[in-house]
Amino acid sequence: MTAAKTAATAVLNGLGEIRSWQEDFYRDLHRHPELSHQEHRTAGKVAETLNAAGYQVHDGVGGTGVVGVLENGPGPTVLLRADMDALPVQEATGLEYASTVRSTNRDGVEVPVMHACGHDFHVTALLGASRLLAEGRQHWHGTVVALFQPAEETGDGAQSMVDDGLANLLPHVDVCLGQHVMPFPAGIVGMHAGPFMASADSMRVTVFGRGSHGSMPQASVDPVVLAAMIVVRLQTVVSREISPTEPVVLTVGSIAAGSKSNVIPDHAVLQLNIRTYNEHTRTSVIDAVKRIVNAECVASRSPREAEFELFDRFPLTDNDVATTGRVHEVFSAEFGDRCVQLPQGAGSEDFSAIPAALGAPYTYWGVGGIDATAYRNAIEAGTVEQDIPVNHSAKFAPVIQPTLDTATQALVTAGMPWLASA
């Protein structure tokens, strides 16, 4: 048995003692979700728990971020990260502990709020791992950093912590580790070396026309027709400009123009989402979008140049191969055949902004959250897409166990190749 496996086993001996506390904490957190940059209650409970476990706590980092530092003699520094924010989704899980929270979003609109992406699991698992590492510090040495990040869903929470001086609060960080609950069977841990989760760029495009009465279209430059032509032509970017072996997603998610059936408006707004796995392709697709929009504006005699705004940008999650290999080795020892290889996913994360700023390698993995029997039945029936709610769904409801135990085990185990090193 390796030193890492021995240390992980010893620290995780305390898991049964904190399980009840974790489950209660999770239900409370699920009942009280908070939108991005509004995670005040969550951050307070996190700071309180870390303080009680003996961590040096820095709160208010990047707004509502919390960082706990536990020094335990000389050795490497391992950063473990969880995100805290919820989504503007009306919960439809039917759970006894379902959210009924409503809150005001950044646009001043009242919305329902739900932990529809599993961040409540991330927080609870990291708090549990933090407690176990503090209580079992005789089995490892070095420094543990427990980082609780705001605003992952808006793509700016990690960078806000970096910009607020995160690096100045920490010793040199040797590795950064993170995880996400995903819609595959609970108890499974999945890994992927190299590019894992896509970079994402949202783009707002405004095109201009000349308004007119609906009965006199000859006096107009119709931005609705212009927008429609742009949508059709954009479909050729992926199919005709990118290699079939290069994964790319280009989605037009919103078109807004006009207010009345017999009024031709003077502008239209399109909102796009672009997902890619390398910087060259990312730049090529963005440039292609701009080229097509500008060309269609010329073809339609638009009186003004189009306006482009990039927002909600997420970096590529590109797992360091060596780091992933070290974690995979201890995961295989801990989880056996429950440690699996995951394919690339088109979802996005801002986690990598933190290791990039700290100059540390990282790996990021998935933890299953779906009842294993329900998932197997859906597989056999060929109805996974219909029957298994995914992240951001109003019905996304990971089973508490074994999801929570597995996520806690994974965080403790992943850090041991560094913390239990000779």
Coordinates of C-alpha atoms in Angstrom, one line a residue:
M1 CA 0.0 0.0 0.0
T2 CA 1.4 3.4 -1.0
A3 CA 2.0 6.2 1.5
A4 CA -0.8 8.2 -0.2
K5 CA -3.3 5.4 0.1
T6 CA -2.3 4.7 3.7
A7 CA -2.8 8.4 4.6
A8 CA -6.0 8.7 2.8
T9 CA -7.4 5.6 4.5
A10 CA -6.4 6.9 7.9
V11 CA -7.9 10.4 7.4
L12 CA -11.1 8.9 5.9
N13 CA -11.7 6.7 9.0
G14 CA -13.5 9.7 10.4
L15 CA -16.0 9.9 7.6
G16 CA -18.7 8.0 9.4
E17 CA -18.5 10.4 12.3
I18 CA -19.2 13.5 10.2
R19 CA -21.7 11.9 7.8
S20 CA -24.8 12.9 9.7
W21 CA -23.5 16.5 10.1
Q22 CA -22.6 16.7 6.4
E23 CA -26.0 15.4 5.3
D24 CA -27.8 18.0 7.5
F25 CA -25.5 20.7 6.3
Y26 CA -26.2 19.8 2.7
R27 CA -30.0 19.8 3.1
D28 CA -29.8 23.2 4.8
L29 CA -27.7 24.6 2.0
H30 CA -30.0 23.2 -0.7
R31 CA -32.9 24.9 1.0
H32 CA -31.1 28.3 1.0
P33 CA -29.4 28.8 -2.4
E34 CA -27.9 32.1 -3.3
L35 CA -27.2 33.7 -6.7
S36 CA -23.8 34.6 -8.0
H37 CA -22.0 37.3 -5.9
Q38 CA -24.8 37.0 -3.3
E39 CA -23.5 34.0 -1.4
H40 CA -23.4 35.8 2.0
R41 CA -25.2 33.2 4.1
T42 CA -23.3 30.4 2.5
A43 CA -20.0 32.1 3.0
G44 CA -20.8 32.8 6.6
K45 CA -21.5 29.1 7.3
V46 CA -18.4 28.1 5.5
A47 CA -16.2 30.5 7.4
E48 CA -17.7 29.4 10.7
T49 CA -17.0 25.7 10.0
L50 CA -13.5 26.4 8.9
N51 CA -12.8 28.5 12.0
A52 CA -14.1 25.7 14.2
A53 CA -11.7 23.3 12.5
G54 CA -8.7 25.4 13.1
Y55 CA -8.1 27.0 9.7
Q56 CA -6.9 30.5 9.3
V57 CA -9.8 32.1 7.5
H58 CA -9.9 34.9 4.9
D59 CA -13.4 36.0 4.0
G60 CA -14.7 38.5 1.5
V61 CA -12.2 37.5 -1.1
G62 CA -13.4 38.7 -4.5
G63 CA -16.7 39.7 -2.8
T64 CA -18.0 36.6 -1.1
G65 CA -15.2 34.1 -1.5
V66 CA -13.8 32.3 1.5
V67 CA -10.3 30.8 1.8
G68 CA -9.2 28.6 4.7
V69 CA -5.5 27.8 5.3
L70 CA -4.3 24.9 7.5
E71 CA -0.5 24.7 8.0
N72 CA 0.8 21.4 9.2
G73 CA 4.5 21.6 9.1
P74 CA 6.9 21.7 6.1
G75 CA 5.7 20.2 2.8
P76 CA 3.7 20.9 -0.4
T77 CA 0.6 23.2 -0.5
V78 CA -2.5 21.6 -1.9
L79 CA -5.5 23.9 -2.9
L80 CA -8.9 22.3 -2.9
R81 CA -11.7 24.3 -4.5
A82 CA -15.5 24.4 -4.4
D83 CA -18.0 26.8 -5.9
M84 CA -20.9 28.2 -4.0
D85 CA -23.5 29.9 -6.2
A86 CA -26.9 28.7 -7.4
L87 CA -29.0 29.4 -10.4
P88 CA -32.2 31.4 -11.3
V89 CA -34.2 28.2 -11.7
Q90 CA -37.6 27.3 -10.2
E91 CA -37.0 24.0 -8.5
A92 CA -39.3 21.1 -9.6
T93 CA -37.6 18.1 -7.8
G94 CA -40.4 17.5 -5.2
L95 CA -37.7 17.0 -2.6
E96 CA -38.7 17.6 1.1
Y97 CA -35.8 20.0 1.3
A98 CA -36.5 21.8 -2.0
S99 CA -35.8 25.5 -2.4
T100 CA -38.6 28.0 -2.3
V101 CA -36.2 31.0 -2.4
R102 CA -36.7 34.0 -4.6
S103 CA -34.1 36.7 -5.0
T104 CA -33.3 39.7 -7.1
N105 CA -30.8 39.2 -9.9
R106 CA -28.1 41.6 -11.1
D107 CA -30.7 43.2 -13.5
G108 CA -33.1 43.9 -10.6
V109 CA -35.5 41.2 -11.6
E110 CA -37.0 38.9 -9.0
V111 CA -36.3 35.3 -9.9
P112 CA -36.6 31.8 -8.3
V113 CA -33.3 30.3 -7.0
M114 CA -32.2 26.7 -7.0
H115 CA -29.0 24.7 -6.5
A116 CA -29.5 23.1 -9.9
C117 CA -25.8 22.4 -10.6
G118 CA -24.6 20.6 -7.5
H119 CA -22.6 23.4 -6.0
D120 CA -24.2 22.6 -2.7
F121 CA -22.6 19.2 -2.9
H122 CA -19.2 20.8 -3.7
V123 CA -19.4 23.1 -0.7
T124 CA -20.5 20.3 1.7
A125 CA -17.9 17.8 0.4
L126 CA -15.0 20.3 0.8
L127 CA -16.1 21.3 4.3
G128 CA -16.2 17.6 5.2
A129 CA -12.8 17.0 3.7
S130 CA -11.4 20.1 5.5
R131 CA -12.6 18.8 8.8
L132 CA -11.2 15.3 8.2
L133 CA -7.9 16.7 7.2
A134 CA -7.8 18.9 10.3
E135 CA -8.7 16.0 12.6
G136 CA -6.3 13.6 10.9
R137 CA -3.3 15.9 10.5
Q138 CA -1.0 13.4 12.1
H139 CA -1.2 11.4 8.9
W140 CA 0.0 14.1 6.5
H141 CA 2.2 17.2 6.4
G142 CA 2.3 20.4 4.4
T143 CA -0.5 23.0 3.9
V144 CA -4.1 22.6 2.8
V145 CA -6.0 25.5 1.2
A146 CA -9.7 25.1 1.2
L147 CA -11.1 27.7 -1.3
F148 CA -14.8 28.4 -1.6
Q149 CA -15.4 30.4 -4.8
P150 CA -18.4 32.7 -5.6
A151 CA -20.0 33.3 -9.0
E152 CA -18.9 30.3 -11.1
E153 CA -22.1 30.4 -13.0
T154 CA -21.3 33.9 -14.3
G155 CA -17.8 33.0 -15.2
D156 CA -16.1 35.8 -13.2
G157 CA -15.9 34.4 -9.6
A158 CA -12.5 32.8 -9.9
Q159 CA -11.0 35.9 -11.6
S160 CA -12.6 38.2 -9.0
M161 CA -10.7 36.3 -6.2
V162 CA -7.5 36.5 -8.2
D163 CA -7.9 40.2 -8.8
D164 CA -8.6 40.7 -5.1
G165 CA -5.1 39.5 -4.2
L166 CA -5.7 35.7 -3.7
A167 CA -2.0 34.9 -4.3
N168 CA -1.0 37.3 -1.5
L169 CA -3.0 35.2 1.1
L170 CA -1.3 31.9 0.3
P171 CA 2.1 30.3 0.3
H172 CA 3.4 28.9 -2.9
V173 CA 0.7 26.5 -4.2
D174 CA 2.0 23.2 -5.6
V175 CA -1.2 21.8 -7.1
C176 CA -4.9 22.8 -7.5
L177 CA -7.7 20.2 -7.3
G178 CA -11.4 20.5 -8.0
Q179 CA -14.5 18.4 -8.9
H180 CA -18.1 18.6 -10.1
V181 CA -21.2 16.6 -9.6
M182 CA -22.4 15.2 -13.0
P183 CA -25.3 13.2 -14.3
F184 CA -23.9 9.8 -14.2
P185 CA -24.2 7.0 -11.6
A186 CA -23.5 8.0 -8.0
G187 CA -20.4 6.4 -6.6
I188 CA -18.5 6.8 -9.8
V189 CA -15.5 9.2 -10.2
G190 CA -14.5 10.1 -13.7
M191 CA -11.3 11.7 -15.0
H192 CA -9.9 13.1 -18.2
A193 CA -6.3 14.2 -18.9
G194 CA -5.8 17.2 -21.2
P195 CA -8.6 19.4 -22.5
F196 CA -11.6 18.4 -20.6
M197 CA -14.2 21.1 -20.5
A198 CA -14.6 23.7 -23.2
S199 CA -13.8 27.4 -23.2
A200 CA -17.0 29.4 -23.6
D201 CA -17.7 32.8 -25.0
S202 CA -21.1 34.5 -25.1
M203 CA -21.4 37.2 -27.7
R204 CA -24.1 39.9 -28.1
V205 CA -24.4 41.2 -31.6
T206 CA -26.5 44.2 -32.5
V207 CA -27.3 44.8 -36.2
F208 CA -29.0 48.0 -37.4
G209 CA -31.7 48.7 -40.0
R210 CA -34.1 51.4 -40.9
G211 CA -37.5 51.3 -39.3
S212 CA -40.7 51.6 -41.2
H213 CA -44.4 50.8 -41.3
G214 CA -45.1 47.2 -42.1
S215 CA -47.1 48.2 -45.1
M216 CA -44.1 50.1 -46.6
P217 CA -41.2 47.6 -46.4
Q218 CA -39.5 49.3 -49.4
A219 CA -38.7 52.3 -47.1
S220 CA -37.0 50.0 -44.6
V221 CA -33.8 48.1 -44.0
D222 CA -35.3 45.2 -42.2
P223 CA -33.1 44.0 -39.3
V224 CA -35.3 41.0 -38.7
V225 CA -34.6 39.6 -42.1
L226 CA -30.9 40.5 -41.6
A227 CA -30.8 38.7 -38.3
A228 CA -32.5 35.6 -39.9
M229 CA -29.9 35.5 -42.7
I230 CA -27.1 35.7 -40.1
V231 CA -28.5 32.8 -38.2
V232 CA -28.7 30.6 -41.3
R233 CA -25.2 31.6 -42.5
L234 CA -23.6 31.0 -39.0
Q235 CA -24.6 27.3 -39.3
T236 CA -21.8 27.0 -41.9
V237 CA -19.0 28.1 -39.5
V238 CA -18.8 24.7 -37.7
S239 CA -19.9 22.5 -40.7
R240 CA -17.7 24.2 -43.4
E241 CA -14.9 26.1 -41.7
I242 CA -13.8 23.8 -38.8
S243 CA -12.3 20.3 -39.2
P244 CA -14.8 17.5 -38.5
T245 CA -12.3 16.2 -35.9
E246 CA -12.3 19.4 -33.9
P247 CA -15.2 19.7 -31.3
V248 CA -17.0 23.1 -31.6
V249 CA -20.4 24.3 -30.6
L250 CA -22.0 27.5 -31.9
T251 CA -25.4 28.3 -30.7
V252 CA -27.7 31.3 -31.3
G253 CA -29.7 31.3 -28.2
S254 CA -31.7 34.5 -28.5
I255 CA -33.0 37.0 -31.1
A256 CA -34.8 40.1 -30.0
A257 CA -36.3 42.7 -32.4
G258 CA -39.3 44.9 -32.7
S259 CA -42.4 45.2 -30.5
K260 CA -45.4 45.1 -32.9
S261 CA -46.5 43.0 -35.9
N262 CA -46.9 46.0 -38.3
V263 CA -43.7 47.9 -37.3
I264 CA -40.4 47.1 -38.9
P265 CA -37.8 47.9 -36.1
D266 CA -34.5 49.7 -36.5
H267 CA -32.3 47.1 -34.9
A268 CA -32.1 43.5 -33.8
V269 CA -30.0 41.8 -31.1
L270 CA -28.6 38.3 -31.3
Q271 CA -27.0 36.4 -28.5
L272 CA -24.5 33.6 -29.3
N273 CA -22.6 31.0 -27.4
I274 CA -19.3 29.5 -28.7
R275 CA -17.6 26.5 -27.1
T276 CA -14.1 25.4 -28.2
Y277 CA -11.1 23.4 -27.0
N278 CA -8.1 25.4 -28.1
E279 CA -7.2 29.0 -28.5
H280 CA -6.7 28.9 -32.3
T281 CA -10.1 27.5 -32.9
R282 CA -11.7 29.9 -30.4
T283 CA -10.2 32.9 -32.3
S284 CA -11.1 31.4 -35.7
V285 CA -14.8 31.0 -34.8
I286 CA -15.1 34.4 -33.2
D287 CA -13.5 36.0 -36.3
A288 CA -15.8 34.0 -38.6
V289 CA -18.8 35.2 -36.7
K290 CA -17.8 38.8 -37.1
R291 CA -16.9 38.3 -40.8
I292 CA -20.3 36.8 -41.5
V293 CA -22.3 39.4 -39.6
N294 CA -20.4 42.3 -41.3
A295 CA -20.9 40.8 -44.7
E296 CA -24.6 40.2 -44.2
C297 CA -24.9 43.8 -43.0
V298 CA -23.3 45.0 -46.2
A299 CA -25.6 42.7 -48.3
S300 CA -28.7 44.2 -46.5
R301 CA -27.5 47.8 -46.8
S302 CA -27.4 48.3 -43.1
P303 CA -26.9 52.0 -42.3
R304 CA -24.5 51.3 -39.4
E305 CA -21.7 48.8 -38.6
A306 CA -22.7 45.9 -36.3
E307 CA -21.7 46.1 -32.6
F308 CA -20.1 43.1 -30.9
E309 CA -19.9 42.5 -27.1
L310 CA -18.2 39.4 -25.6
F311 CA -19.4 38.5 -22.1
D312 CA -19.6 35.5 -19.7
R313 CA -16.3 34.1 -20.9
F314 CA -15.0 30.9 -19.4
P315 CA -11.5 29.6 -19.9
L316 CA -10.6 26.1 -21.1
T317 CA -10.3 23.4 -18.5
D318 CA -7.1 21.6 -19.6
N319 CA -6.1 19.0 -17.0
D320 CA -2.3 18.7 -16.5
V321 CA -1.4 15.2 -17.7
A322 CA 1.1 14.4 -14.9
T323 CA -1.1 15.7 -12.2
T324 CA -4.1 13.8 -13.5
G325 CA -2.0 10.7 -13.6
R326 CA -1.0 11.0 -10.0
V327 CA -4.6 11.5 -8.9
H328 CA -5.8 8.7 -11.1
E329 CA -3.4 6.3 -9.4
V330 CA -4.7 7.0 -5.9
F331 CA -8.3 7.1 -7.2
S332 CA -7.9 3.6 -8.7
A333 CA -6.6 2.4 -5.4
E334 CA -9.5 4.1 -3.5
F335 CA -12.4 3.5 -5.8
G336 CA -11.3 0.5 -7.9
D337 CA -13.5 0.0 -11.0
R338 CA -15.6 3.0 -9.9
C339 CA -12.8 5.2 -11.2
V340 CA -13.5 5.7 -15.0
Q341 CA -12.4 7.6 -18.0
L342 CA -14.7 10.5 -19.0
P343 CA -14.9 12.0 -22.5
Q344 CA -14.6 15.7 -23.2
G345 CA -17.6 17.7 -22.3
A346 CA -18.9 20.9 -23.8
G347 CA -19.8 22.3 -20.4
S348 CA -17.5 25.1 -19.0
E349 CA -15.8 26.1 -15.8
D350 CA -13.9 29.1 -14.5
F351 CA -11.8 27.0 -12.0
S352 CA -8.7 27.1 -14.2
A353 CA -8.3 30.9 -13.7
I354 CA -7.1 30.2 -10.2
P355 CA -4.2 27.7 -11.0
A356 CA -3.3 29.9 -13.9
A357 CA -2.8 32.9 -11.7
L358 CA -1.0 30.9 -9.0
G359 CA 1.3 29.1 -11.5
A360 CA 0.2 25.7 -10.3
P361 CA -0.7 22.5 -12.3
Y362 CA -4.3 21.3 -11.8
T363 CA -6.8 18.5 -12.5
Y364 CA -10.5 18.6 -12.3
W365 CA -12.8 15.5 -12.2
G366 CA -16.4 14.5 -12.2
V367 CA -18.4 12.7 -9.4
G368 CA -21.6 10.9 -10.3
G369 CA -24.8 12.0 -8.6
I370 CA -27.6 9.9 -10.1
D371 CA -29.2 6.9 -8.4
A372 CA -27.4 3.9 -9.9
T373 CA -30.5 1.8 -10.4
A374 CA -32.4 4.6 -12.0
Y375 CA -29.5 5.2 -14.4
R376 CA -29.2 1.5 -15.2
N377 CA -32.9 1.3 -16.0
A378 CA -32.7 4.3 -18.2
I379 CA -29.7 2.8 -20.1
E380 CA -31.6 -0.4 -20.6
A381 CA -34.7 1.4 -21.8
G382 CA -32.7 3.8 -24.1
T383 CA -34.2 6.8 -22.3
V384 CA -31.2 8.4 -20.5
E385 CA -31.8 11.8 -22.2
Q386 CA -35.5 11.7 -21.3
D387 CA -35.3 10.2 -17.8
I388 CA -32.1 11.5 -16.2
P389 CA -32.2 15.2 -15.3
V390 CA -28.9 17.0 -16.1
N391 CA -27.2 20.0 -14.5
H392 CA -29.2 23.2 -14.7
S393 CA -32.4 21.3 -15.0
A394 CA -35.2 22.2 -12.6
K395 CA -35.4 18.5 -11.7
F396 CA -31.6 18.0 -11.1
A397 CA -31.5 16.2 -7.7
P398 CA -28.4 14.1 -7.0
V399 CA -28.9 11.5 -4.4
I400 CA -27.3 12.5 -1.1
Q401 CA -25.6 9.1 -0.7
P402 CA -23.3 7.8 -2.0
T403 CA -22.7 11.1 -3.8
L404 CA -21.6 13.0 -0.7
D405 CA -19.3 10.3 0.7
T406 CA -17.7 9.8 -2.8
A407 CA -17.1 13.5 -3.3
T408 CA -15.5 13.8 0.2
Q409 CA -13.4 10.8 -0.3
A410 CA -12.2 12.1 -3.7
L411 CA -11.0 15.4 -2.3
V412 CA -9.1 13.8 0.6
T413 CA -7.6 11.1 -1.6
A414 CA -6.6 13.4 -4.4
G415 CA -4.5 15.6 -2.1
M416 CA -2.5 12.7 -0.6
P417 CA 0.1 12.2 -3.4
W418 CA 1.4 15.6 -2.3
L419 CA 0.5 15.8 1.4
A420 CA 1.7 12.3 2.2
S421 CA 4.9 12.4 0.0
A422 CA 8.2 11.6 1.6

